mmCIF file of N, CA, C and O in Angstrom:
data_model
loop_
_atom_site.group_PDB
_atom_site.id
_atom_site.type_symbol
_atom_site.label_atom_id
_atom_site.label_comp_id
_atom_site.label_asym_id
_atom_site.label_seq_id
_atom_site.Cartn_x
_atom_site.Cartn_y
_atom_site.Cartn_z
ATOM 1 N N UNK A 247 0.826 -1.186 0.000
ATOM 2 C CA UNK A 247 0.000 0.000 0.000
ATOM 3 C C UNK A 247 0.876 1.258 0.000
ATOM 4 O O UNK A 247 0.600 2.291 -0.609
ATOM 5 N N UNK A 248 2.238 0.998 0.943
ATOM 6 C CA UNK A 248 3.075 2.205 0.329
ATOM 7 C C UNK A 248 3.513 2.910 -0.601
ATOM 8 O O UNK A 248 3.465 4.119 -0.826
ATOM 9 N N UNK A 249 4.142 1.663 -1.362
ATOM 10 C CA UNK A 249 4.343 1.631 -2.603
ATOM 11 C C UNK A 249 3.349 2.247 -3.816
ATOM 12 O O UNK A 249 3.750 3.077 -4.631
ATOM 13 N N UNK A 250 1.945 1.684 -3.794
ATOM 14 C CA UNK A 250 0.946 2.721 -3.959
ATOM 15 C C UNK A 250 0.973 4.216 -3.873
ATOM 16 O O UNK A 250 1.031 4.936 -4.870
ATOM 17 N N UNK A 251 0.936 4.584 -2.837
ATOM 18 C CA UNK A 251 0.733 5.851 -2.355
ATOM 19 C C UNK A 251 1.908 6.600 -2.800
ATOM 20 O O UNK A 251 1.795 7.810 -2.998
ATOM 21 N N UNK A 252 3.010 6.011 -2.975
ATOM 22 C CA UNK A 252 4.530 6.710 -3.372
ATOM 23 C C UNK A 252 4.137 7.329 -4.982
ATOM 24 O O UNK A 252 4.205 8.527 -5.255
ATOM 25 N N UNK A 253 3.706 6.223 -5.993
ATOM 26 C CA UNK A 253 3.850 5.893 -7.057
ATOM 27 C C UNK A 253 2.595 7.427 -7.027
ATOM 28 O O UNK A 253 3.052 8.527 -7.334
ATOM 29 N N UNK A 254 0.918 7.285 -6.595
ATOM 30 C CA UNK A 254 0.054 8.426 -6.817
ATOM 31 C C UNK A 254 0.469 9.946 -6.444
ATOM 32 O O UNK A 254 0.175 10.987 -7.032
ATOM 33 N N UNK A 255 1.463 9.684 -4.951
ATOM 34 C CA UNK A 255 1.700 11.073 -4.710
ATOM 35 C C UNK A 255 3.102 11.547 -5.279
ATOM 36 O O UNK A 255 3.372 12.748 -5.262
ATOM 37 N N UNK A 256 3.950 10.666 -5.755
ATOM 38 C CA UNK A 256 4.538 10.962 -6.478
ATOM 39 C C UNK A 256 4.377 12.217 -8.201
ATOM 40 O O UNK A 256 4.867 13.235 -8.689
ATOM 41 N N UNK A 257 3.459 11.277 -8.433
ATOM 42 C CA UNK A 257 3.094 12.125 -9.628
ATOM 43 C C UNK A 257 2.076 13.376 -9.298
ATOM 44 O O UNK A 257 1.738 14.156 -10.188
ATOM 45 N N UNK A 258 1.599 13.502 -7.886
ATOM 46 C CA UNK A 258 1.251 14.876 -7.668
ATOM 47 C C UNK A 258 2.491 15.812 -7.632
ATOM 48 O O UNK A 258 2.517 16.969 -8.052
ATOM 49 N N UNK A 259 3.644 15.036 -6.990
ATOM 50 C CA UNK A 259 4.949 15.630 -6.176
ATOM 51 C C UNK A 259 5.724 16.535 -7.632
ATOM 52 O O UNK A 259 6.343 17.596 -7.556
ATOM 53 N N UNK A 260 5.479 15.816 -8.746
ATOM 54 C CA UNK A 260 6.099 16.110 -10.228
ATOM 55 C C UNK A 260 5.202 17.220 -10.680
ATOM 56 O O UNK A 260 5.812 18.205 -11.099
ATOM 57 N N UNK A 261 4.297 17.269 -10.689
ATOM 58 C CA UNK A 261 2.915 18.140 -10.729
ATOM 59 C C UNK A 261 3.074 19.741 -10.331
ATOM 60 O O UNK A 261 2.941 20.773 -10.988
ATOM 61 N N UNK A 262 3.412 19.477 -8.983
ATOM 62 C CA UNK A 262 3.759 20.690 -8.265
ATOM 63 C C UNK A 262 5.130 21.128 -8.801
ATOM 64 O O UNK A 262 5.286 22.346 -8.717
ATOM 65 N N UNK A 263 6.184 20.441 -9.342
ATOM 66 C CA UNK A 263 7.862 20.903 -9.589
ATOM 67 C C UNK A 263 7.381 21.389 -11.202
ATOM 68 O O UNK A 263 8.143 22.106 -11.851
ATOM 69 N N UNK A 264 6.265 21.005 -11.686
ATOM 70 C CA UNK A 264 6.063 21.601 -13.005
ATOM 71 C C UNK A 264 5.077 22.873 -12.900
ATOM 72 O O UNK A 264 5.161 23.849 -13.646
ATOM 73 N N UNK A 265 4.281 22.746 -12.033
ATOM 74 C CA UNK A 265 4.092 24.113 -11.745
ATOM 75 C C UNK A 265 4.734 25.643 -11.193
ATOM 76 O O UNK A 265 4.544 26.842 -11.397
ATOM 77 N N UNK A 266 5.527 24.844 -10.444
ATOM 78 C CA UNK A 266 6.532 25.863 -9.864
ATOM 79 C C UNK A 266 7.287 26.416 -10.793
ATOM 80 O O UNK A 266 7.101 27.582 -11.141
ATOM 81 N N UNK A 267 8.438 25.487 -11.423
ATOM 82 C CA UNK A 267 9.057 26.331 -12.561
ATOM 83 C C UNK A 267 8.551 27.099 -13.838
ATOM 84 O O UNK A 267 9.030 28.139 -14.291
ATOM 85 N N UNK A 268 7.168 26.165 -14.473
ATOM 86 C CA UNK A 268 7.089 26.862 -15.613
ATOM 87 C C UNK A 268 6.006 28.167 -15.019
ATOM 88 O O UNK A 268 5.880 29.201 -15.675
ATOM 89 N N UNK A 269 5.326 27.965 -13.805
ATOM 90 C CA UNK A 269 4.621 28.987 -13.452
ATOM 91 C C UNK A 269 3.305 29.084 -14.200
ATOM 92 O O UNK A 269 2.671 30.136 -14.109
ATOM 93 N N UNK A 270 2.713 27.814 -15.126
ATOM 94 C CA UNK A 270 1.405 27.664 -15.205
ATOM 95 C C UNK A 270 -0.022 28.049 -14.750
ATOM 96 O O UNK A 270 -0.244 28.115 -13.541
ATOM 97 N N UNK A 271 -0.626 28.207 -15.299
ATOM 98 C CA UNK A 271 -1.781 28.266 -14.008
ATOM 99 C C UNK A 271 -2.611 27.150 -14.019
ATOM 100 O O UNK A 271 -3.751 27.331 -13.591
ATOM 101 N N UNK A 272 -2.315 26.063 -14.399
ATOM 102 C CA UNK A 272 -3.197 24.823 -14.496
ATOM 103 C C UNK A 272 -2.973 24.702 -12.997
ATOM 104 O O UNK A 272 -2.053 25.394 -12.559
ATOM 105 N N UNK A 273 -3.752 23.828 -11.989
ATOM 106 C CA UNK A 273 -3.411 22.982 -10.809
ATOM 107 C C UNK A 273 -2.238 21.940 -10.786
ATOM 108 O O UNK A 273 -1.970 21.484 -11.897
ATOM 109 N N UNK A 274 -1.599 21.543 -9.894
ATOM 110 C CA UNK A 274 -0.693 20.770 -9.761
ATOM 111 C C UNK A 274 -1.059 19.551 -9.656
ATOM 112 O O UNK A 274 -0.348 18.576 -9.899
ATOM 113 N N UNK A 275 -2.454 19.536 -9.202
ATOM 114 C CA UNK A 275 -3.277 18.158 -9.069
ATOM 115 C C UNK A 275 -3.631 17.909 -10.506
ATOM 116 O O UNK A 275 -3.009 17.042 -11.119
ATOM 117 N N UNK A 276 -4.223 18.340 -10.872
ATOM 118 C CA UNK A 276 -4.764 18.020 -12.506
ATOM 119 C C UNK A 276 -3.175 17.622 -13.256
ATOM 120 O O UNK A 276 -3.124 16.599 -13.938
ATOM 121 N N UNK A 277 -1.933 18.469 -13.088
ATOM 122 C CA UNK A 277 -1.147 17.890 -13.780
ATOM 123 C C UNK A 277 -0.278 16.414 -13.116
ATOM 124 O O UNK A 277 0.280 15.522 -13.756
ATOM 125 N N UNK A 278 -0.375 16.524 -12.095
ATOM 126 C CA UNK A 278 -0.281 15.138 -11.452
ATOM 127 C C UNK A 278 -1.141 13.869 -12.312
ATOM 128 O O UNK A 278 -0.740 12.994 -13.080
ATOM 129 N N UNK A 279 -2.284 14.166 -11.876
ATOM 130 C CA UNK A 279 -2.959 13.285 -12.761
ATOM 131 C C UNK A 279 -3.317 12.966 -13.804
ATOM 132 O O UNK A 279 -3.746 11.838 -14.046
ATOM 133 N N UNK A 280 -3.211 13.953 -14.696
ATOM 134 C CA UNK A 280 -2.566 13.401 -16.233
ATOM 135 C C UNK A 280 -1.107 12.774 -16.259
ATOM 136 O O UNK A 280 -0.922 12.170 -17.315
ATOM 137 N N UNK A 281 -0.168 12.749 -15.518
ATOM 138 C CA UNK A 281 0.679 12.389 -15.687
ATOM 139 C C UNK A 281 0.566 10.558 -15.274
ATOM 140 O O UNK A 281 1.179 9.563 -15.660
ATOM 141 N N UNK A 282 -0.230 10.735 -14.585
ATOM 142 C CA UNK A 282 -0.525 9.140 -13.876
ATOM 143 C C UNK A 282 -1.705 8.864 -14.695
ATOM 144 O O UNK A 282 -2.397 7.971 -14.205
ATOM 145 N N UNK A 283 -2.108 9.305 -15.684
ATOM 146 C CA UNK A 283 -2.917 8.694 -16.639
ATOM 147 C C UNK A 283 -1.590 8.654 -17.746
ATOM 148 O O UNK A 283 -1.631 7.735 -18.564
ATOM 149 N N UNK A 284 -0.661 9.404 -17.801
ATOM 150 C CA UNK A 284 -0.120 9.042 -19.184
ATOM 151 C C UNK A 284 0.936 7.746 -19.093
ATOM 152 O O UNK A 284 1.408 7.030 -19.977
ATOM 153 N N UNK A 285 1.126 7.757 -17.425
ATOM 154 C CA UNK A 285 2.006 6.399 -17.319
ATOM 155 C C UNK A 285 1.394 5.085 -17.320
ATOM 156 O O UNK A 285 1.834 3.976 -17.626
ATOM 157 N N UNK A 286 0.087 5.554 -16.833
ATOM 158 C CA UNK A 286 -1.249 3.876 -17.178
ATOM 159 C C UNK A 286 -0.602 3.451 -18.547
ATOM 160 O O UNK A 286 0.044 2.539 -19.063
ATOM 161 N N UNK A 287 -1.293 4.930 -18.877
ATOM 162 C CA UNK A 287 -1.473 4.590 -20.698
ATOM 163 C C UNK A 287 -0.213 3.596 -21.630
ATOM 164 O O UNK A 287 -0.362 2.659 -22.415
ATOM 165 N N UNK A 288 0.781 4.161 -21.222
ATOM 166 C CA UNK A 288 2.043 3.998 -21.711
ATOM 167 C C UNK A 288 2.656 2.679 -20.836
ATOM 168 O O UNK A 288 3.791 2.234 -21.002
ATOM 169 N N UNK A 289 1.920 2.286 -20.120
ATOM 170 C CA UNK A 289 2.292 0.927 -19.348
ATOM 171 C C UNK A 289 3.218 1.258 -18.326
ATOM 172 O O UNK A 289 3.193 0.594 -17.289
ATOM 173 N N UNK A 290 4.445 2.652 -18.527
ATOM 174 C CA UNK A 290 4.903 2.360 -16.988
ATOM 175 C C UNK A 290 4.620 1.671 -16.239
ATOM 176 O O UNK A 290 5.244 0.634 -16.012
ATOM 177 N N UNK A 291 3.746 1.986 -15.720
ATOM 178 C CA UNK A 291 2.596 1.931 -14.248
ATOM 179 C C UNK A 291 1.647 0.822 -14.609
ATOM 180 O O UNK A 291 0.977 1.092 -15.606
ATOM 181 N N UNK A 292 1.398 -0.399 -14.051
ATOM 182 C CA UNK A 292 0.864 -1.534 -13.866
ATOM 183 C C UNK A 292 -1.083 -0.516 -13.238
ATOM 184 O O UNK A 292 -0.949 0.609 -12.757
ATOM 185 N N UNK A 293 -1.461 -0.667 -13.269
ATOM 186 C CA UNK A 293 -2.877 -0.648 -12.777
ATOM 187 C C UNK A 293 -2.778 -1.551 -11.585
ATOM 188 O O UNK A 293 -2.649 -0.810 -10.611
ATOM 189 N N UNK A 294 -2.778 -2.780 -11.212
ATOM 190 C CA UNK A 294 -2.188 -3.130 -10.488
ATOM 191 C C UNK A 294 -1.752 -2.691 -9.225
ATOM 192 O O UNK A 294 -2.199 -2.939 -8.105
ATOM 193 N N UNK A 295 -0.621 -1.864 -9.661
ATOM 194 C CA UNK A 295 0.060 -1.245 -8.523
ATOM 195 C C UNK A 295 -0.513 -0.039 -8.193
ATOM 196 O O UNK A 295 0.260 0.494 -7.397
ATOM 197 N N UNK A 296 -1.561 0.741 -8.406
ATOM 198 C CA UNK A 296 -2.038 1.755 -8.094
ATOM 199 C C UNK A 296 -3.689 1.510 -7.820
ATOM 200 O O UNK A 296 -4.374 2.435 -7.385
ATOM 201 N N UNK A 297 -4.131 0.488 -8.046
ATOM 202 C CA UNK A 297 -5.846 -0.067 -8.084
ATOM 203 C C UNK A 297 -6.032 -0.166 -6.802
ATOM 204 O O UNK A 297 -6.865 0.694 -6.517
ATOM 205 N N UNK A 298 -5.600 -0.952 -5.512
ATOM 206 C CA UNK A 298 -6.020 -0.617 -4.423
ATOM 207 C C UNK A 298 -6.419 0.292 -3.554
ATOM 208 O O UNK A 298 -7.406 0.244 -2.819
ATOM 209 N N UNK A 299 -5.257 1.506 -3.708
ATOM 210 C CA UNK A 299 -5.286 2.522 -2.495
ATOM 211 C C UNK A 299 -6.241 3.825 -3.800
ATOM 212 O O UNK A 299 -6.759 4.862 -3.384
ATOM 213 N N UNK A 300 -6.259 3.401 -5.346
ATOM 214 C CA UNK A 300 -7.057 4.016 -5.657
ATOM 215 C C UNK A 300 -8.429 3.715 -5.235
ATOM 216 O O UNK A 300 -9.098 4.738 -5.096
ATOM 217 N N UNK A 301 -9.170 2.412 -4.943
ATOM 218 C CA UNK A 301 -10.326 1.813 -4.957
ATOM 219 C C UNK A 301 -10.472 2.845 -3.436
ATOM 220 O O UNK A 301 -11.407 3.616 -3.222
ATOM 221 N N UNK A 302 -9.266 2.599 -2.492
ATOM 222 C CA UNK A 302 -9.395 3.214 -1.224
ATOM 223 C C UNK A 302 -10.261 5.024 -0.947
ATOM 224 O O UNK A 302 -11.074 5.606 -0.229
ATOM 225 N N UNK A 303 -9.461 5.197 -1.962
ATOM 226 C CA UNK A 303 -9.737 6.482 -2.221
ATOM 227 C C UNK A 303 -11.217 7.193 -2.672
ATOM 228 O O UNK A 303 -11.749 8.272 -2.411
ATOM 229 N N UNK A 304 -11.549 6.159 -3.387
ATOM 230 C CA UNK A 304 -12.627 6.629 -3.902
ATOM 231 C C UNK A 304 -13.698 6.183 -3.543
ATOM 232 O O UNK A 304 -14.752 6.672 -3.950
ATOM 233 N N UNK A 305 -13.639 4.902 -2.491
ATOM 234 C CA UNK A 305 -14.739 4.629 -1.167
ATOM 235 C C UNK A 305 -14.771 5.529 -0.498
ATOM 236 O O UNK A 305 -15.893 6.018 -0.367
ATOM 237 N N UNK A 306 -13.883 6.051 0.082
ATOM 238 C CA UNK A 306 -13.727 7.115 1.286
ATOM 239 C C UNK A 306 -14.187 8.784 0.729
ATOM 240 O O UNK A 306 -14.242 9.623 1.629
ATOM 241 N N UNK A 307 -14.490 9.234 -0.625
ATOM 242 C CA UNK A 307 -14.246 10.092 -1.159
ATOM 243 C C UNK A 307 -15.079 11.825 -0.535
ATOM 244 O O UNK A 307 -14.784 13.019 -0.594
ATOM 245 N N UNK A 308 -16.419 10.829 0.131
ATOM 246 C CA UNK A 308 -16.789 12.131 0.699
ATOM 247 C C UNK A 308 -16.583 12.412 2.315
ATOM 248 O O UNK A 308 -17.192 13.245 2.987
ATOM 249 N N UNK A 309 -15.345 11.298 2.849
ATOM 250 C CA UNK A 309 -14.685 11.708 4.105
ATOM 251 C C UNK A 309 -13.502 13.164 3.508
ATOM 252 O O UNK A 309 -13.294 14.236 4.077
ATOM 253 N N UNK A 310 -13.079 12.783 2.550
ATOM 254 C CA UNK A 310 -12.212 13.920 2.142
ATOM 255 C C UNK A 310 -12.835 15.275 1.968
ATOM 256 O O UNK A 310 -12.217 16.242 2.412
ATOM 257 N N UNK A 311 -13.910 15.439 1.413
ATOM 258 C CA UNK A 311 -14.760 16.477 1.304
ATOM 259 C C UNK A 311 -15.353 17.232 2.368
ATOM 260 O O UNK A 311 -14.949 18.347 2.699
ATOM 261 N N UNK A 312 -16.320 16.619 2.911
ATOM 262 C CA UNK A 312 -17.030 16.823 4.012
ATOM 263 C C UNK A 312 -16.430 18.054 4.738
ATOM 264 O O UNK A 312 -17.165 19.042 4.760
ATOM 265 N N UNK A 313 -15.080 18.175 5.405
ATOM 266 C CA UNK A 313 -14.803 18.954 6.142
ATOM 267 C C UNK A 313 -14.692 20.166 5.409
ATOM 268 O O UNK A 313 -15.034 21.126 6.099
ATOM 269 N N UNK A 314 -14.284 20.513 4.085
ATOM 270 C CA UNK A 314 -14.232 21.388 3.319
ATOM 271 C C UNK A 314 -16.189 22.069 3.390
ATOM 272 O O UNK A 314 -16.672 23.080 3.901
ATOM 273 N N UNK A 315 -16.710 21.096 2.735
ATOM 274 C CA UNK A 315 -18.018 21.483 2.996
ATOM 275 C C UNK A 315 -18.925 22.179 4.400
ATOM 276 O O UNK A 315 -19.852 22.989 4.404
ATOM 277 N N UNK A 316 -18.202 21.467 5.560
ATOM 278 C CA UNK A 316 -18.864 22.285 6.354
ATOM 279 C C UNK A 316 -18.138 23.047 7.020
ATOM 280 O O UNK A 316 -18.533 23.165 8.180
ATOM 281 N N UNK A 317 -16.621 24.006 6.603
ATOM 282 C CA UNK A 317 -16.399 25.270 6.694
ATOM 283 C C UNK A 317 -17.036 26.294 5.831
ATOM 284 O O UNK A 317 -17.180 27.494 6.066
ATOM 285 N N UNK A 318 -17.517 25.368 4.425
ATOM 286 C CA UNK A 318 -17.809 26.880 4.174
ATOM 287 C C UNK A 318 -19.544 27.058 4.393
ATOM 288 O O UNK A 318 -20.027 27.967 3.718
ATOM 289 N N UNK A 319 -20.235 26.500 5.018
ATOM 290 C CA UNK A 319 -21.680 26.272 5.620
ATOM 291 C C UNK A 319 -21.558 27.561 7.125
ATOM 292 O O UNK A 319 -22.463 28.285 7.541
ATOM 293 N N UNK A 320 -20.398 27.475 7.539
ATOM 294 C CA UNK A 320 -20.369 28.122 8.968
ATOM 295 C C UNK A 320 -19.808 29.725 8.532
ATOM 296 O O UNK A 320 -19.962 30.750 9.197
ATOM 297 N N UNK A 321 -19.142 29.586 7.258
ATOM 298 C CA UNK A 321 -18.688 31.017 6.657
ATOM 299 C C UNK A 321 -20.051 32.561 6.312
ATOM 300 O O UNK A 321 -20.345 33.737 6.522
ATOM 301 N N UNK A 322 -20.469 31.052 5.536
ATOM 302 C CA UNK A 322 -22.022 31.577 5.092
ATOM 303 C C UNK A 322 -23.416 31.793 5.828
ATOM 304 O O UNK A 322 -24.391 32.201 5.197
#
């Protein structure tokens, strides 16, 4: 599952070093994750090795949210 998590936040981690230098205004997340779609694509990256802690992720998806949501309920 580490290994996982290295491999997804990794390619956020690349994301952010491409935002920083070229000074984009895309998100660092969005370019993270095209990048971990272009290594699916291109086979780097096994599916496999990223399918669990993705499945994880996206069970859990509105624990991640939630707190965002109810700061801005108490703003308003």
């Amino acid at each position: 599952m580490i290994k996982q998590c290295a491999i997804i936040f990794g390619c956020l981690f690349v994301g952010e070093i491409v935002v920083f230098i070229t000074g984009i205004k895309i998100p660092a997340s969005i370019i993270g994750m095209l990048l971990l779609t272009g290594l699916l694509k291109l086979k780097f990256v096994k599916l496999r090795q990223v399918q669990a802690i993705s499945e994880f992720f996206v069970s859990n998806i509105s624990f991640f949210f939630h707190s965002s949501r109810r700061g801005n309920n108490v703003i308003f």
